[in-house]
PDB file of C-alpha atoms in Angstrom:
ATOM      1  CA  MET U   1       4.589  28.501   2.450  1.00  0.00           C
ATOM      2  CA  LYS U   2       2.960  29.419  -0.846  1.00  0.00           C
ATOM      3  CA  LYS U   3      -0.722  28.806  -1.453  1.00  0.00           C
ATOM      4  CA  GLN U   4       0.215  26.528  -4.335  1.00  0.00           C
ATOM      5  CA  ASN U   5       2.231  24.242  -2.039  1.00  0.00           C
ATOM      6  CA  ILE U   6      -0.568  24.215   0.528  1.00  0.00           C
ATOM      7  CA  ALA U   7      -3.104  23.305  -2.155  1.00  0.00           C
ATOM      8  CA  PHE U   8      -0.988  20.411  -3.433  1.00  0.00           C
ATOM      9  CA  ALA U   9      -0.258  19.199   0.110  1.00  0.00           C
ATOM     10  CA  LEU U  10      -3.969  19.204   0.883  1.00  0.00           C
ATOM     11  CA  LEU U  11      -4.713  17.447  -2.410  1.00  0.00           C
ATOM     12  CA  PHE U  12      -2.263  14.643  -1.566  1.00  0.00           C
ATOM     13  CA  VAL U  13      -3.743  14.222   1.911  1.00  0.00           C
ATOM     14  CA  ILE U  14      -7.235  13.949   0.405  1.00  0.00           C
ATOM     15  CA  LEU U  15      -6.128  11.574  -2.368  1.00  0.00           C
ATOM     16  CA  GLY U  16      -4.267   9.416   0.150  1.00  0.00           C
ATOM     17  CA  ALA U  17      -7.339   9.231   2.365  1.00  0.00           C
ATOM     18  CA  LEU U  18      -9.529   8.299  -0.623  1.00  0.00           C
ATOM     19  CA  ILE U  19      -7.095   5.594  -1.730  1.00  0.00           C
ATOM     20  CA  ALA U  20      -6.896   4.140   1.772  1.00  0.00           C
ATOM     21  CA  ALA U  21     -10.676   4.199   2.258  1.00  0.00           C
ATOM     22  CA  ALA U  22     -11.834   3.128  -1.210  1.00  0.00           C
ATOM     23  CA  PRO U  23     -11.462  -0.671  -0.882  1.00  0.00           C
ATOM     24  CA  TYR U  24     -13.283  -0.604   2.455  1.00  0.00           C
ATOM     25  CA  SER U  25     -16.101   1.825   1.661  1.00  0.00           C
ATOM     26  CA  PHE U  26     -17.291   3.224  -1.676  1.00  0.00           C
ATOM     27  CA  ALA U  27     -15.300   0.779  -3.862  1.00  0.00           C
ATOM     28  CA  LYS U  28     -15.601  -2.192  -1.538  1.00  0.00           C
ATOM     29  CA  VAL U  29     -13.774  -5.436  -2.233  1.00  0.00           C
ATOM     30  CA  CYS U  30     -15.319  -8.889  -1.816  1.00  0.00           C
ATOM     31  CA  GLU U  31     -16.331 -10.095   1.629  1.00  0.00           C
ATOM     32  CA  LEU U  32     -14.111 -12.653   3.314  1.00  0.00           C
ATOM     33  CA  GLY U  33     -15.460 -16.139   2.823  1.00  0.00           C
ATOM     34  CA  GLU U  34     -14.066 -19.636   2.961  1.00  0.00           C
ATOM     35  CA  LYS U  35     -11.263 -18.573   0.665  1.00  0.00           C
ATOM     36  CA  VAL U  36      -9.367 -15.296   0.973  1.00  0.00           C
ATOM     37  CA  MET U  37      -9.577 -13.613  -2.409  1.00  0.00           C
ATOM     38  CA  LYS U  38      -6.811 -11.615  -4.090  1.00  0.00           C
ATOM     39  CA  CYS U  39      -8.843  -8.447  -3.735  1.00  0.00           C
ATOM     40  CA  HIS U  40      -8.582  -8.742   0.057  1.00  0.00           C
ATOM     41  CA  TRP U  41      -4.784  -8.498  -0.137  1.00  0.00           C
ATOM     42  CA  THR U  42      -5.000  -5.700  -2.696  1.00  0.00           C
ATOM     43  CA  ALA U  43      -7.213  -3.763  -0.273  1.00  0.00           C
ATOM     44  CA  ARG U  44      -4.692  -4.175   2.530  1.00  0.00           C
ATOM     45  CA  VAL U  45      -1.788  -2.965   0.395  1.00  0.00           C
ATOM     46  CA  GLU U  46      -3.833  -0.037  -0.930  1.00  0.00           C
ATOM     47  CA  LEU U  47      -4.667   0.941   2.655  1.00  0.00           C
ATOM     48  CA  PHE U  48      -0.946   1.202   3.401  1.00  0.00           C
ATOM     49  CA  LEU U  49      -0.199   3.051   0.153  1.00  0.00           C
ATOM     50  CA  GLY U  50      -3.032   5.522   0.731  1.00  0.00           C
ATOM     51  CA  ILE U  51      -1.855   6.218   4.272  1.00  0.00           C
ATOM     52  CA  SER U  52       1.669   6.668   2.935  1.00  0.00           C
ATOM     53  CA  VAL U  53       0.514   9.252   0.370  1.00  0.00           C
ATOM     54  CA  ALA U  54      -1.486  11.085   3.041  1.00  0.00           C
ATOM     55  CA  VAL U  55       1.499  11.155   5.441  1.00  0.00           C
ATOM     56  CA  LEU U  56       3.775  12.432   2.680  1.00  0.00           C
ATOM     57  CA  GLY U  57       1.132  15.066   1.923  1.00  0.00           C
ATOM     58  CA  LEU U  58       1.218  16.112   5.585  1.00  0.00           C
ATOM     59  CA  ALA U  59       5.027  16.261   5.413  1.00  0.00           C
ATOM     60  CA  LYS U  60       4.690  18.777   2.590  1.00  0.00           C
ATOM     61  CA  PHE U  61       3.142  21.184   5.125  1.00  0.00           C
ATOM     62  CA  ALA U  62       6.267  20.961   7.296  1.00  0.00           C
ATOM     63  CA  PHE U  63       8.885  21.497   4.595  1.00  0.00           C
ATOM     64  CA  ALA U  64       8.518  24.519   2.303  1.00  0.00           C
ATOM     65  CA  ASP U  65      11.977  24.221   0.713  1.00  0.00           C
ATOM     66  CA  GLY U  66      11.854  23.190  -2.944  1.00  0.00           C
ATOM     67  CA  LYS U  67      14.398  20.409  -2.537  1.00  0.00           C
ATOM     68  CA  PHE U  68      12.368  18.836   0.253  1.00  0.00           C
ATOM     69  CA  GLN U  69       9.222  19.200  -1.838  1.00  0.00           C
ATOM     70  CA  LEU U  70      10.889  17.364  -4.728  1.00  0.00           C
ATOM     71  CA  GLY U  71      12.131  14.637  -2.400  1.00  0.00           C
ATOM     72  CA  ILE U  72       8.679  14.127  -0.959  1.00  0.00           C
ATOM     73  CA  ASN U  73       7.293  14.102  -4.504  1.00  0.00           C
ATOM     74  CA  ALA U  74       9.674  11.265  -5.354  1.00  0.00           C
ATOM     75  CA  GLY U  75       8.099   9.227  -2.586  1.00  0.00           C
ATOM     76  CA  ILE U  76       4.593  10.109  -3.731  1.00  0.00           C
ATOM     77  CA  ILE U  77       5.291   9.153  -7.364  1.00  0.00           C
ATOM     78  CA  VAL U  78       6.582   5.729  -6.277  1.00  0.00           C
ATOM     79  CA  ASN U  79       3.422   5.223  -4.224  1.00  0.00           C
ATOM     80  CA  ALA U  80       1.244   6.405  -7.141  1.00  0.00           C
ATOM     81  CA  ALA U  81       2.866   3.856  -9.441  1.00  0.00           C
ATOM     82  CA  LEU U  82       2.297   1.111  -6.880  1.00  0.00           C
ATOM     83  CA  ILE U  83      -1.329   2.193  -6.382  1.00  0.00           C
ATOM     84  CA  ILE U  84      -1.875   1.506 -10.091  1.00  0.00           C
ATOM     85  CA  LEU U  85       0.264  -1.639 -10.305  1.00  0.00           C
ATOM     86  CA  VAL U  86      -1.082  -3.505  -7.256  1.00  0.00           C
ATOM     87  CA  PRO U  87      -4.629  -4.101  -8.551  1.00  0.00           C
ATOM     88  CA  THR U  88      -3.547  -4.507 -12.172  1.00  0.00           C
ATOM     89  CA  PHE U  89      -0.336  -6.578 -12.131  1.00  0.00           C
ATOM     90  CA  ILE U  90       1.292  -7.163  -8.734  1.00  0.00           C
ATOM     91  CA  ILE U  91      -1.605  -8.755  -6.792  1.00  0.00           C
ATOM     92  CA  GLY U  92      -4.712  -8.178  -8.865  1.00  0.00           C
ATOM     93  CA  VAL U  93      -8.374  -8.629  -8.031  1.00  0.00           C
ATOM     94  CA  CYS U  94     -10.867 -11.448  -8.510  1.00  0.00           C
ATOM     95  CA  GLY U  95     -10.815 -13.105 -11.913  1.00  0.00           C
ATOM     96  CA  MET U  96     -14.505 -12.789 -12.766  1.00  0.00           C
ATOM     97  CA  LYS U  97     -15.203  -9.613 -14.761  1.00  0.00           C
ATOM     98  CA  THR U  98     -18.615  -9.213 -13.088  1.00  0.00           C
ATOM     99  CA  MET U  99     -17.239  -9.106  -9.535  1.00  0.00           C
ATOM    100  CA  HIS U 100     -17.535  -5.729  -7.802  1.00  0.00           C
ATOM    101  CA  CYS U 101     -13.806  -5.609  -7.088  1.00  0.00           C
ATOM    102  CA  ASN U 102     -13.051  -6.070 -10.788  1.00  0.00           C
ATOM    103  CA  SER U 103     -15.671  -3.670 -12.121  1.00  0.00           C
ATOM    104  CA  VAL U 104     -15.488  -0.924  -9.466  1.00  0.00           C
ATOM    105  CA  THR U 105     -12.522  -1.239  -7.094  1.00  0.00           C
ATOM    106  CA  LYS U 106      -9.830  -1.778  -9.713  1.00  0.00           C
ATOM    107  CA  PRO U 107     -10.832   1.161 -11.967  1.00  0.00           C
ATOM    108  CA  THR U 108     -11.305   3.408  -8.936  1.00  0.00           C
ATOM    109  CA  LEU U 109      -7.808   2.677  -7.652  1.00  0.00           C
ATOM    110  CA  VAL U 110      -6.266   3.075 -11.107  1.00  0.00           C
ATOM    111  CA  ILE U 111      -7.965   6.454 -11.571  1.00  0.00           C
ATOM    112  CA  LEU U 112      -6.989   7.669  -8.086  1.00  0.00           C
ATOM    113  CA  GLY U 113      -3.409   6.508  -8.691  1.00  0.00           C
ATOM    114  CA  ALA U 114      -3.308   8.264 -12.063  1.00  0.00           C
ATOM    115  CA  VAL U 115      -4.678  11.503 -10.589  1.00  0.00           C
ATOM    116  CA  THR U 116      -2.044  11.300  -7.846  1.00  0.00           C
ATOM    117  CA  ALA U 117       0.718  10.722 -10.413  1.00  0.00           C
ATOM    118  CA  ILE U 118      -0.442  13.594 -12.616  1.00  0.00           C
ATOM    119  CA  ALA U 119      -0.722  15.967  -9.645  1.00  0.00           C
ATOM    120  CA  VAL U 120       2.738  15.098  -8.332  1.00  0.00           C
ATOM    121  CA  ILE U 121       4.291  15.505 -11.786  1.00  0.00           C
ATOM    122  CA  VAL U 122       2.611  18.905 -12.231  1.00  0.00           C
ATOM    123  CA  GLN U 123       3.765  20.079  -8.808  1.00  0.00           C
ATOM    124  CA  SER U 124       7.288  18.754  -9.401  1.00  0.00           C
ATOM    125  CA  VAL U 125       7.562  20.676 -12.680  1.00  0.00           C
ATOM    126  CA  LEU U 126       6.334  23.856 -10.983  1.00  0.00           C
ATOM    127  CA  VAL U 127       8.780  23.466  -8.084  1.00  0.00           C
ATOM    128  CA  TRP U 128      11.644  22.566 -10.412  1.00  0.00           C
ATOM    129  CA  LYS U 129      11.012  25.624 -12.598  1.00  0.00           C
ATOM    130  CA  LYS U 130      10.995  27.812  -9.505  1.00  0.00           C
ATOM    131  CA  GLN U 131      14.270  26.245  -8.298  1.00  0.00           C
ATOM    132  CA  LYS U 132      15.890  26.879 -11.669  1.00  0.00           C
ATOM    133  CA  ARG U 133      15.359  30.643 -11.390  1.00  0.00           C
TER     134      ARG U 133
END
Protein backbone atom coordinates (compact mmCIF):
# COMPACT_ATOMS: atom_id res chain seq x y z
CA MET A 1 0.00 0.00 0.00
CA LYS A 2 1.39 3.39 -0.97
CA LYS A 3 2.24 5.98 1.65
CA GLN A 4 -0.30 8.30 0.06
CA ASN A 5 -3.13 5.80 0.63
CA ILE A 6 -1.99 5.20 4.20
CA ALA A 7 -1.91 8.94 4.87
CA PHE A 8 -5.43 9.44 3.53
CA ALA A 9 -6.73 6.39 5.41
CA LEU A 10 -5.26 7.74 8.63
CA LEU A 11 -6.68 11.20 7.90
CA PHE A 12 -10.19 9.76 7.49
CA VAL A 13 -9.90 7.78 10.72
CA ILE A 14 -8.83 10.94 12.57
CA LEU A 15 -11.53 13.10 10.95
CA GLY A 16 -14.17 10.48 11.72
CA ALA A 17 -13.08 10.34 15.35
CA LEU A 18 -13.17 14.15 15.60
CA ILE A 19 -16.64 14.30 14.05
CA ALA A 20 -17.95 11.62 16.39
CA ALA A 21 -16.41 13.23 19.48
CA ALA A 22 -17.04 16.91 18.72
CA PRO A 23 -20.67 17.21 19.90
CA TYR A 24 -19.81 15.43 23.15
CA SER A 25 -16.49 17.11 24.00
CA PHE A 26 -14.83 20.20 22.51
CA ALA A 27 -17.92 21.42 20.59
CA LYS A 28 -20.47 20.27 23.14
CA VAL A 29 -24.19 20.52 22.46
CA CYS A 30 -26.76 21.70 25.02
CA GLU A 31 -27.37 19.66 28.15
CA LEU A 32 -30.54 17.60 28.31
CA GLY A 33 -33.24 19.43 30.21
CA GLU A 34 -37.00 19.28 30.41
CA LYS A 35 -37.18 19.45 26.65
CA VAL A 36 -34.90 17.52 24.30
CA MET A 37 -33.36 20.07 21.96
CA LYS A 38 -32.65 19.56 18.26
CA CYS A 39 -28.93 19.72 18.92
CA HIS A 40 -29.20 16.53 20.99
CA TRP A 41 -30.46 14.60 17.96
CA THR A 42 -27.87 16.25 15.72
CA ALA A 43 -25.16 15.06 18.11
CA ARG A 44 -26.44 11.50 17.96
CA VAL A 45 -26.52 11.45 14.16
CA GLU A 46 -23.07 13.04 13.95
CA LEU A 47 -21.74 10.35 16.30
CA PHE A 48 -22.93 7.69 13.85
CA LEU A 49 -21.61 9.58 10.81
CA GLY A 50 -18.22 10.13 12.44
CA ILE A 51 -17.94 6.45 13.34
CA SER A 52 -18.94 5.57 9.79
CA VAL A 53 -16.18 7.77 8.32
CA ALA A 54 -13.64 6.28 10.73
CA VAL A 55 -14.67 2.70 9.84
CA LEU A 56 -14.46 3.49 6.13
CA GLY A 57 -11.03 4.99 6.80
CA LEU A 58 -10.00 1.73 8.47
CA ALA A 59 -11.35 -0.20 5.47
CA LYS A 60 -8.98 1.79 3.27
CA PHE A 61 -6.09 0.06 5.07
CA ALA A 62 -7.46 -3.35 4.04
CA PHE A 63 -8.06 -2.65 0.36
CA ALA A 64 -5.20 -1.18 -1.69
CA ASP A 65 -6.87 -1.67 -5.09
CA GLY A 66 -7.88 1.61 -6.74
CA LYS A 67 -11.42 0.47 -7.48
CA PHE A 68 -11.99 -0.41 -3.84
CA GLN A 69 -10.49 2.91 -2.80
CA LEU A 70 -12.91 4.76 -5.08
CA GLY A 71 -15.84 2.74 -3.77
CA ILE A 72 -14.92 3.51 -0.19
CA ASN A 73 -14.50 7.16 -1.17
CA ALA A 74 -18.07 7.16 -2.48
CA GLY A 75 -19.25 6.14 0.96
CA ILE A 76 -17.10 8.78 2.64
CA ILE A 77 -18.36 11.58 0.36
CA VAL A 78 -21.98 10.69 1.16
CA ASN A 79 -21.15 10.79 4.87
CA ALA A 80 -19.30 14.11 4.44
CA ALA A 81 -22.34 15.65 2.76
CA LEU A 82 -24.58 14.41 5.57
CA ILE A 83 -22.15 15.72 8.21
CA ILE A 84 -22.67 19.19 6.73
CA LEU A 85 -26.41 18.86 6.06
CA VAL A 86 -27.51 17.45 9.44
CA PRO A 87 -26.71 20.54 11.56
CA THR A 88 -27.61 23.01 8.81
CA PHE A 89 -30.77 21.67 7.13
CA ILE A 90 -31.85 18.13 8.04
CA ILE A 91 -32.13 18.41 11.86
CA GLY A 92 -30.44 21.66 12.81
CA VAL A 93 -29.40 23.03 16.18
CA CYS A 94 -31.04 25.32 18.72
CA GLY A 95 -32.68 28.42 17.29
CA MET A 96 -30.97 31.03 19.46
CA LYS A 97 -27.84 32.40 17.78
CA THR A 98 -26.09 32.77 21.15
CA MET A 99 -26.43 29.10 22.12
CA HIS A 100 -23.15 27.16 22.20
CA CYS A 101 -24.48 24.55 19.77
CA ASN A 102 -25.30 27.28 17.25
CA SER A 103 -22.11 29.29 17.64
CA VAL A 104 -19.58 26.46 18.10
CA THR A 105 -20.96 22.99 17.34
CA LYS A 106 -22.58 23.80 14.01
CA PRO A 107 -19.55 25.60 12.48
CA THR A 108 -17.21 22.91 13.82
CA LEU A 109 -19.21 20.13 12.18
CA VAL A 110 -19.55 22.06 8.91
CA ILE A 111 -15.79 22.67 8.79
CA LEU A 112 -14.95 19.04 9.64
CA GLY A 113 -17.43 17.86 7.00
CA ALA A 114 -15.95 20.21 4.41
CA VAL A 115 -12.40 19.09 5.19
CA THR A 116 -13.53 15.47 4.86
CA ALA A 117 -15.22 16.21 1.51
CA ILE A 118 -12.18 18.06 0.16
CA ALA A 119 -9.80 15.29 1.27
CA VAL A 120 -11.92 12.54 -0.28
CA ILE A 121 -12.25 14.46 -3.55
CA VAL A 122 -8.48 15.04 -3.69
CA GLN A 123 -7.75 11.37 -2.99
CA SER A 124 -10.36 10.24 -5.52
CA VAL A 125 -8.79 12.40 -8.25
CA LEU A 126 -5.34 11.02 -7.42
CA VAL A 127 -6.57 7.41 -7.47
CA TRP A 128 -8.58 7.97 -10.64
CA LYS A 129 -5.58 9.48 -12.44
CA LYS A 130 -3.48 6.52 -11.40
CA GLN A 131 -6.16 4.09 -12.64
CA LYS A 132 -6.31 5.86 -15.99
CA ARG A 133 -2.63 5.15 -16.69
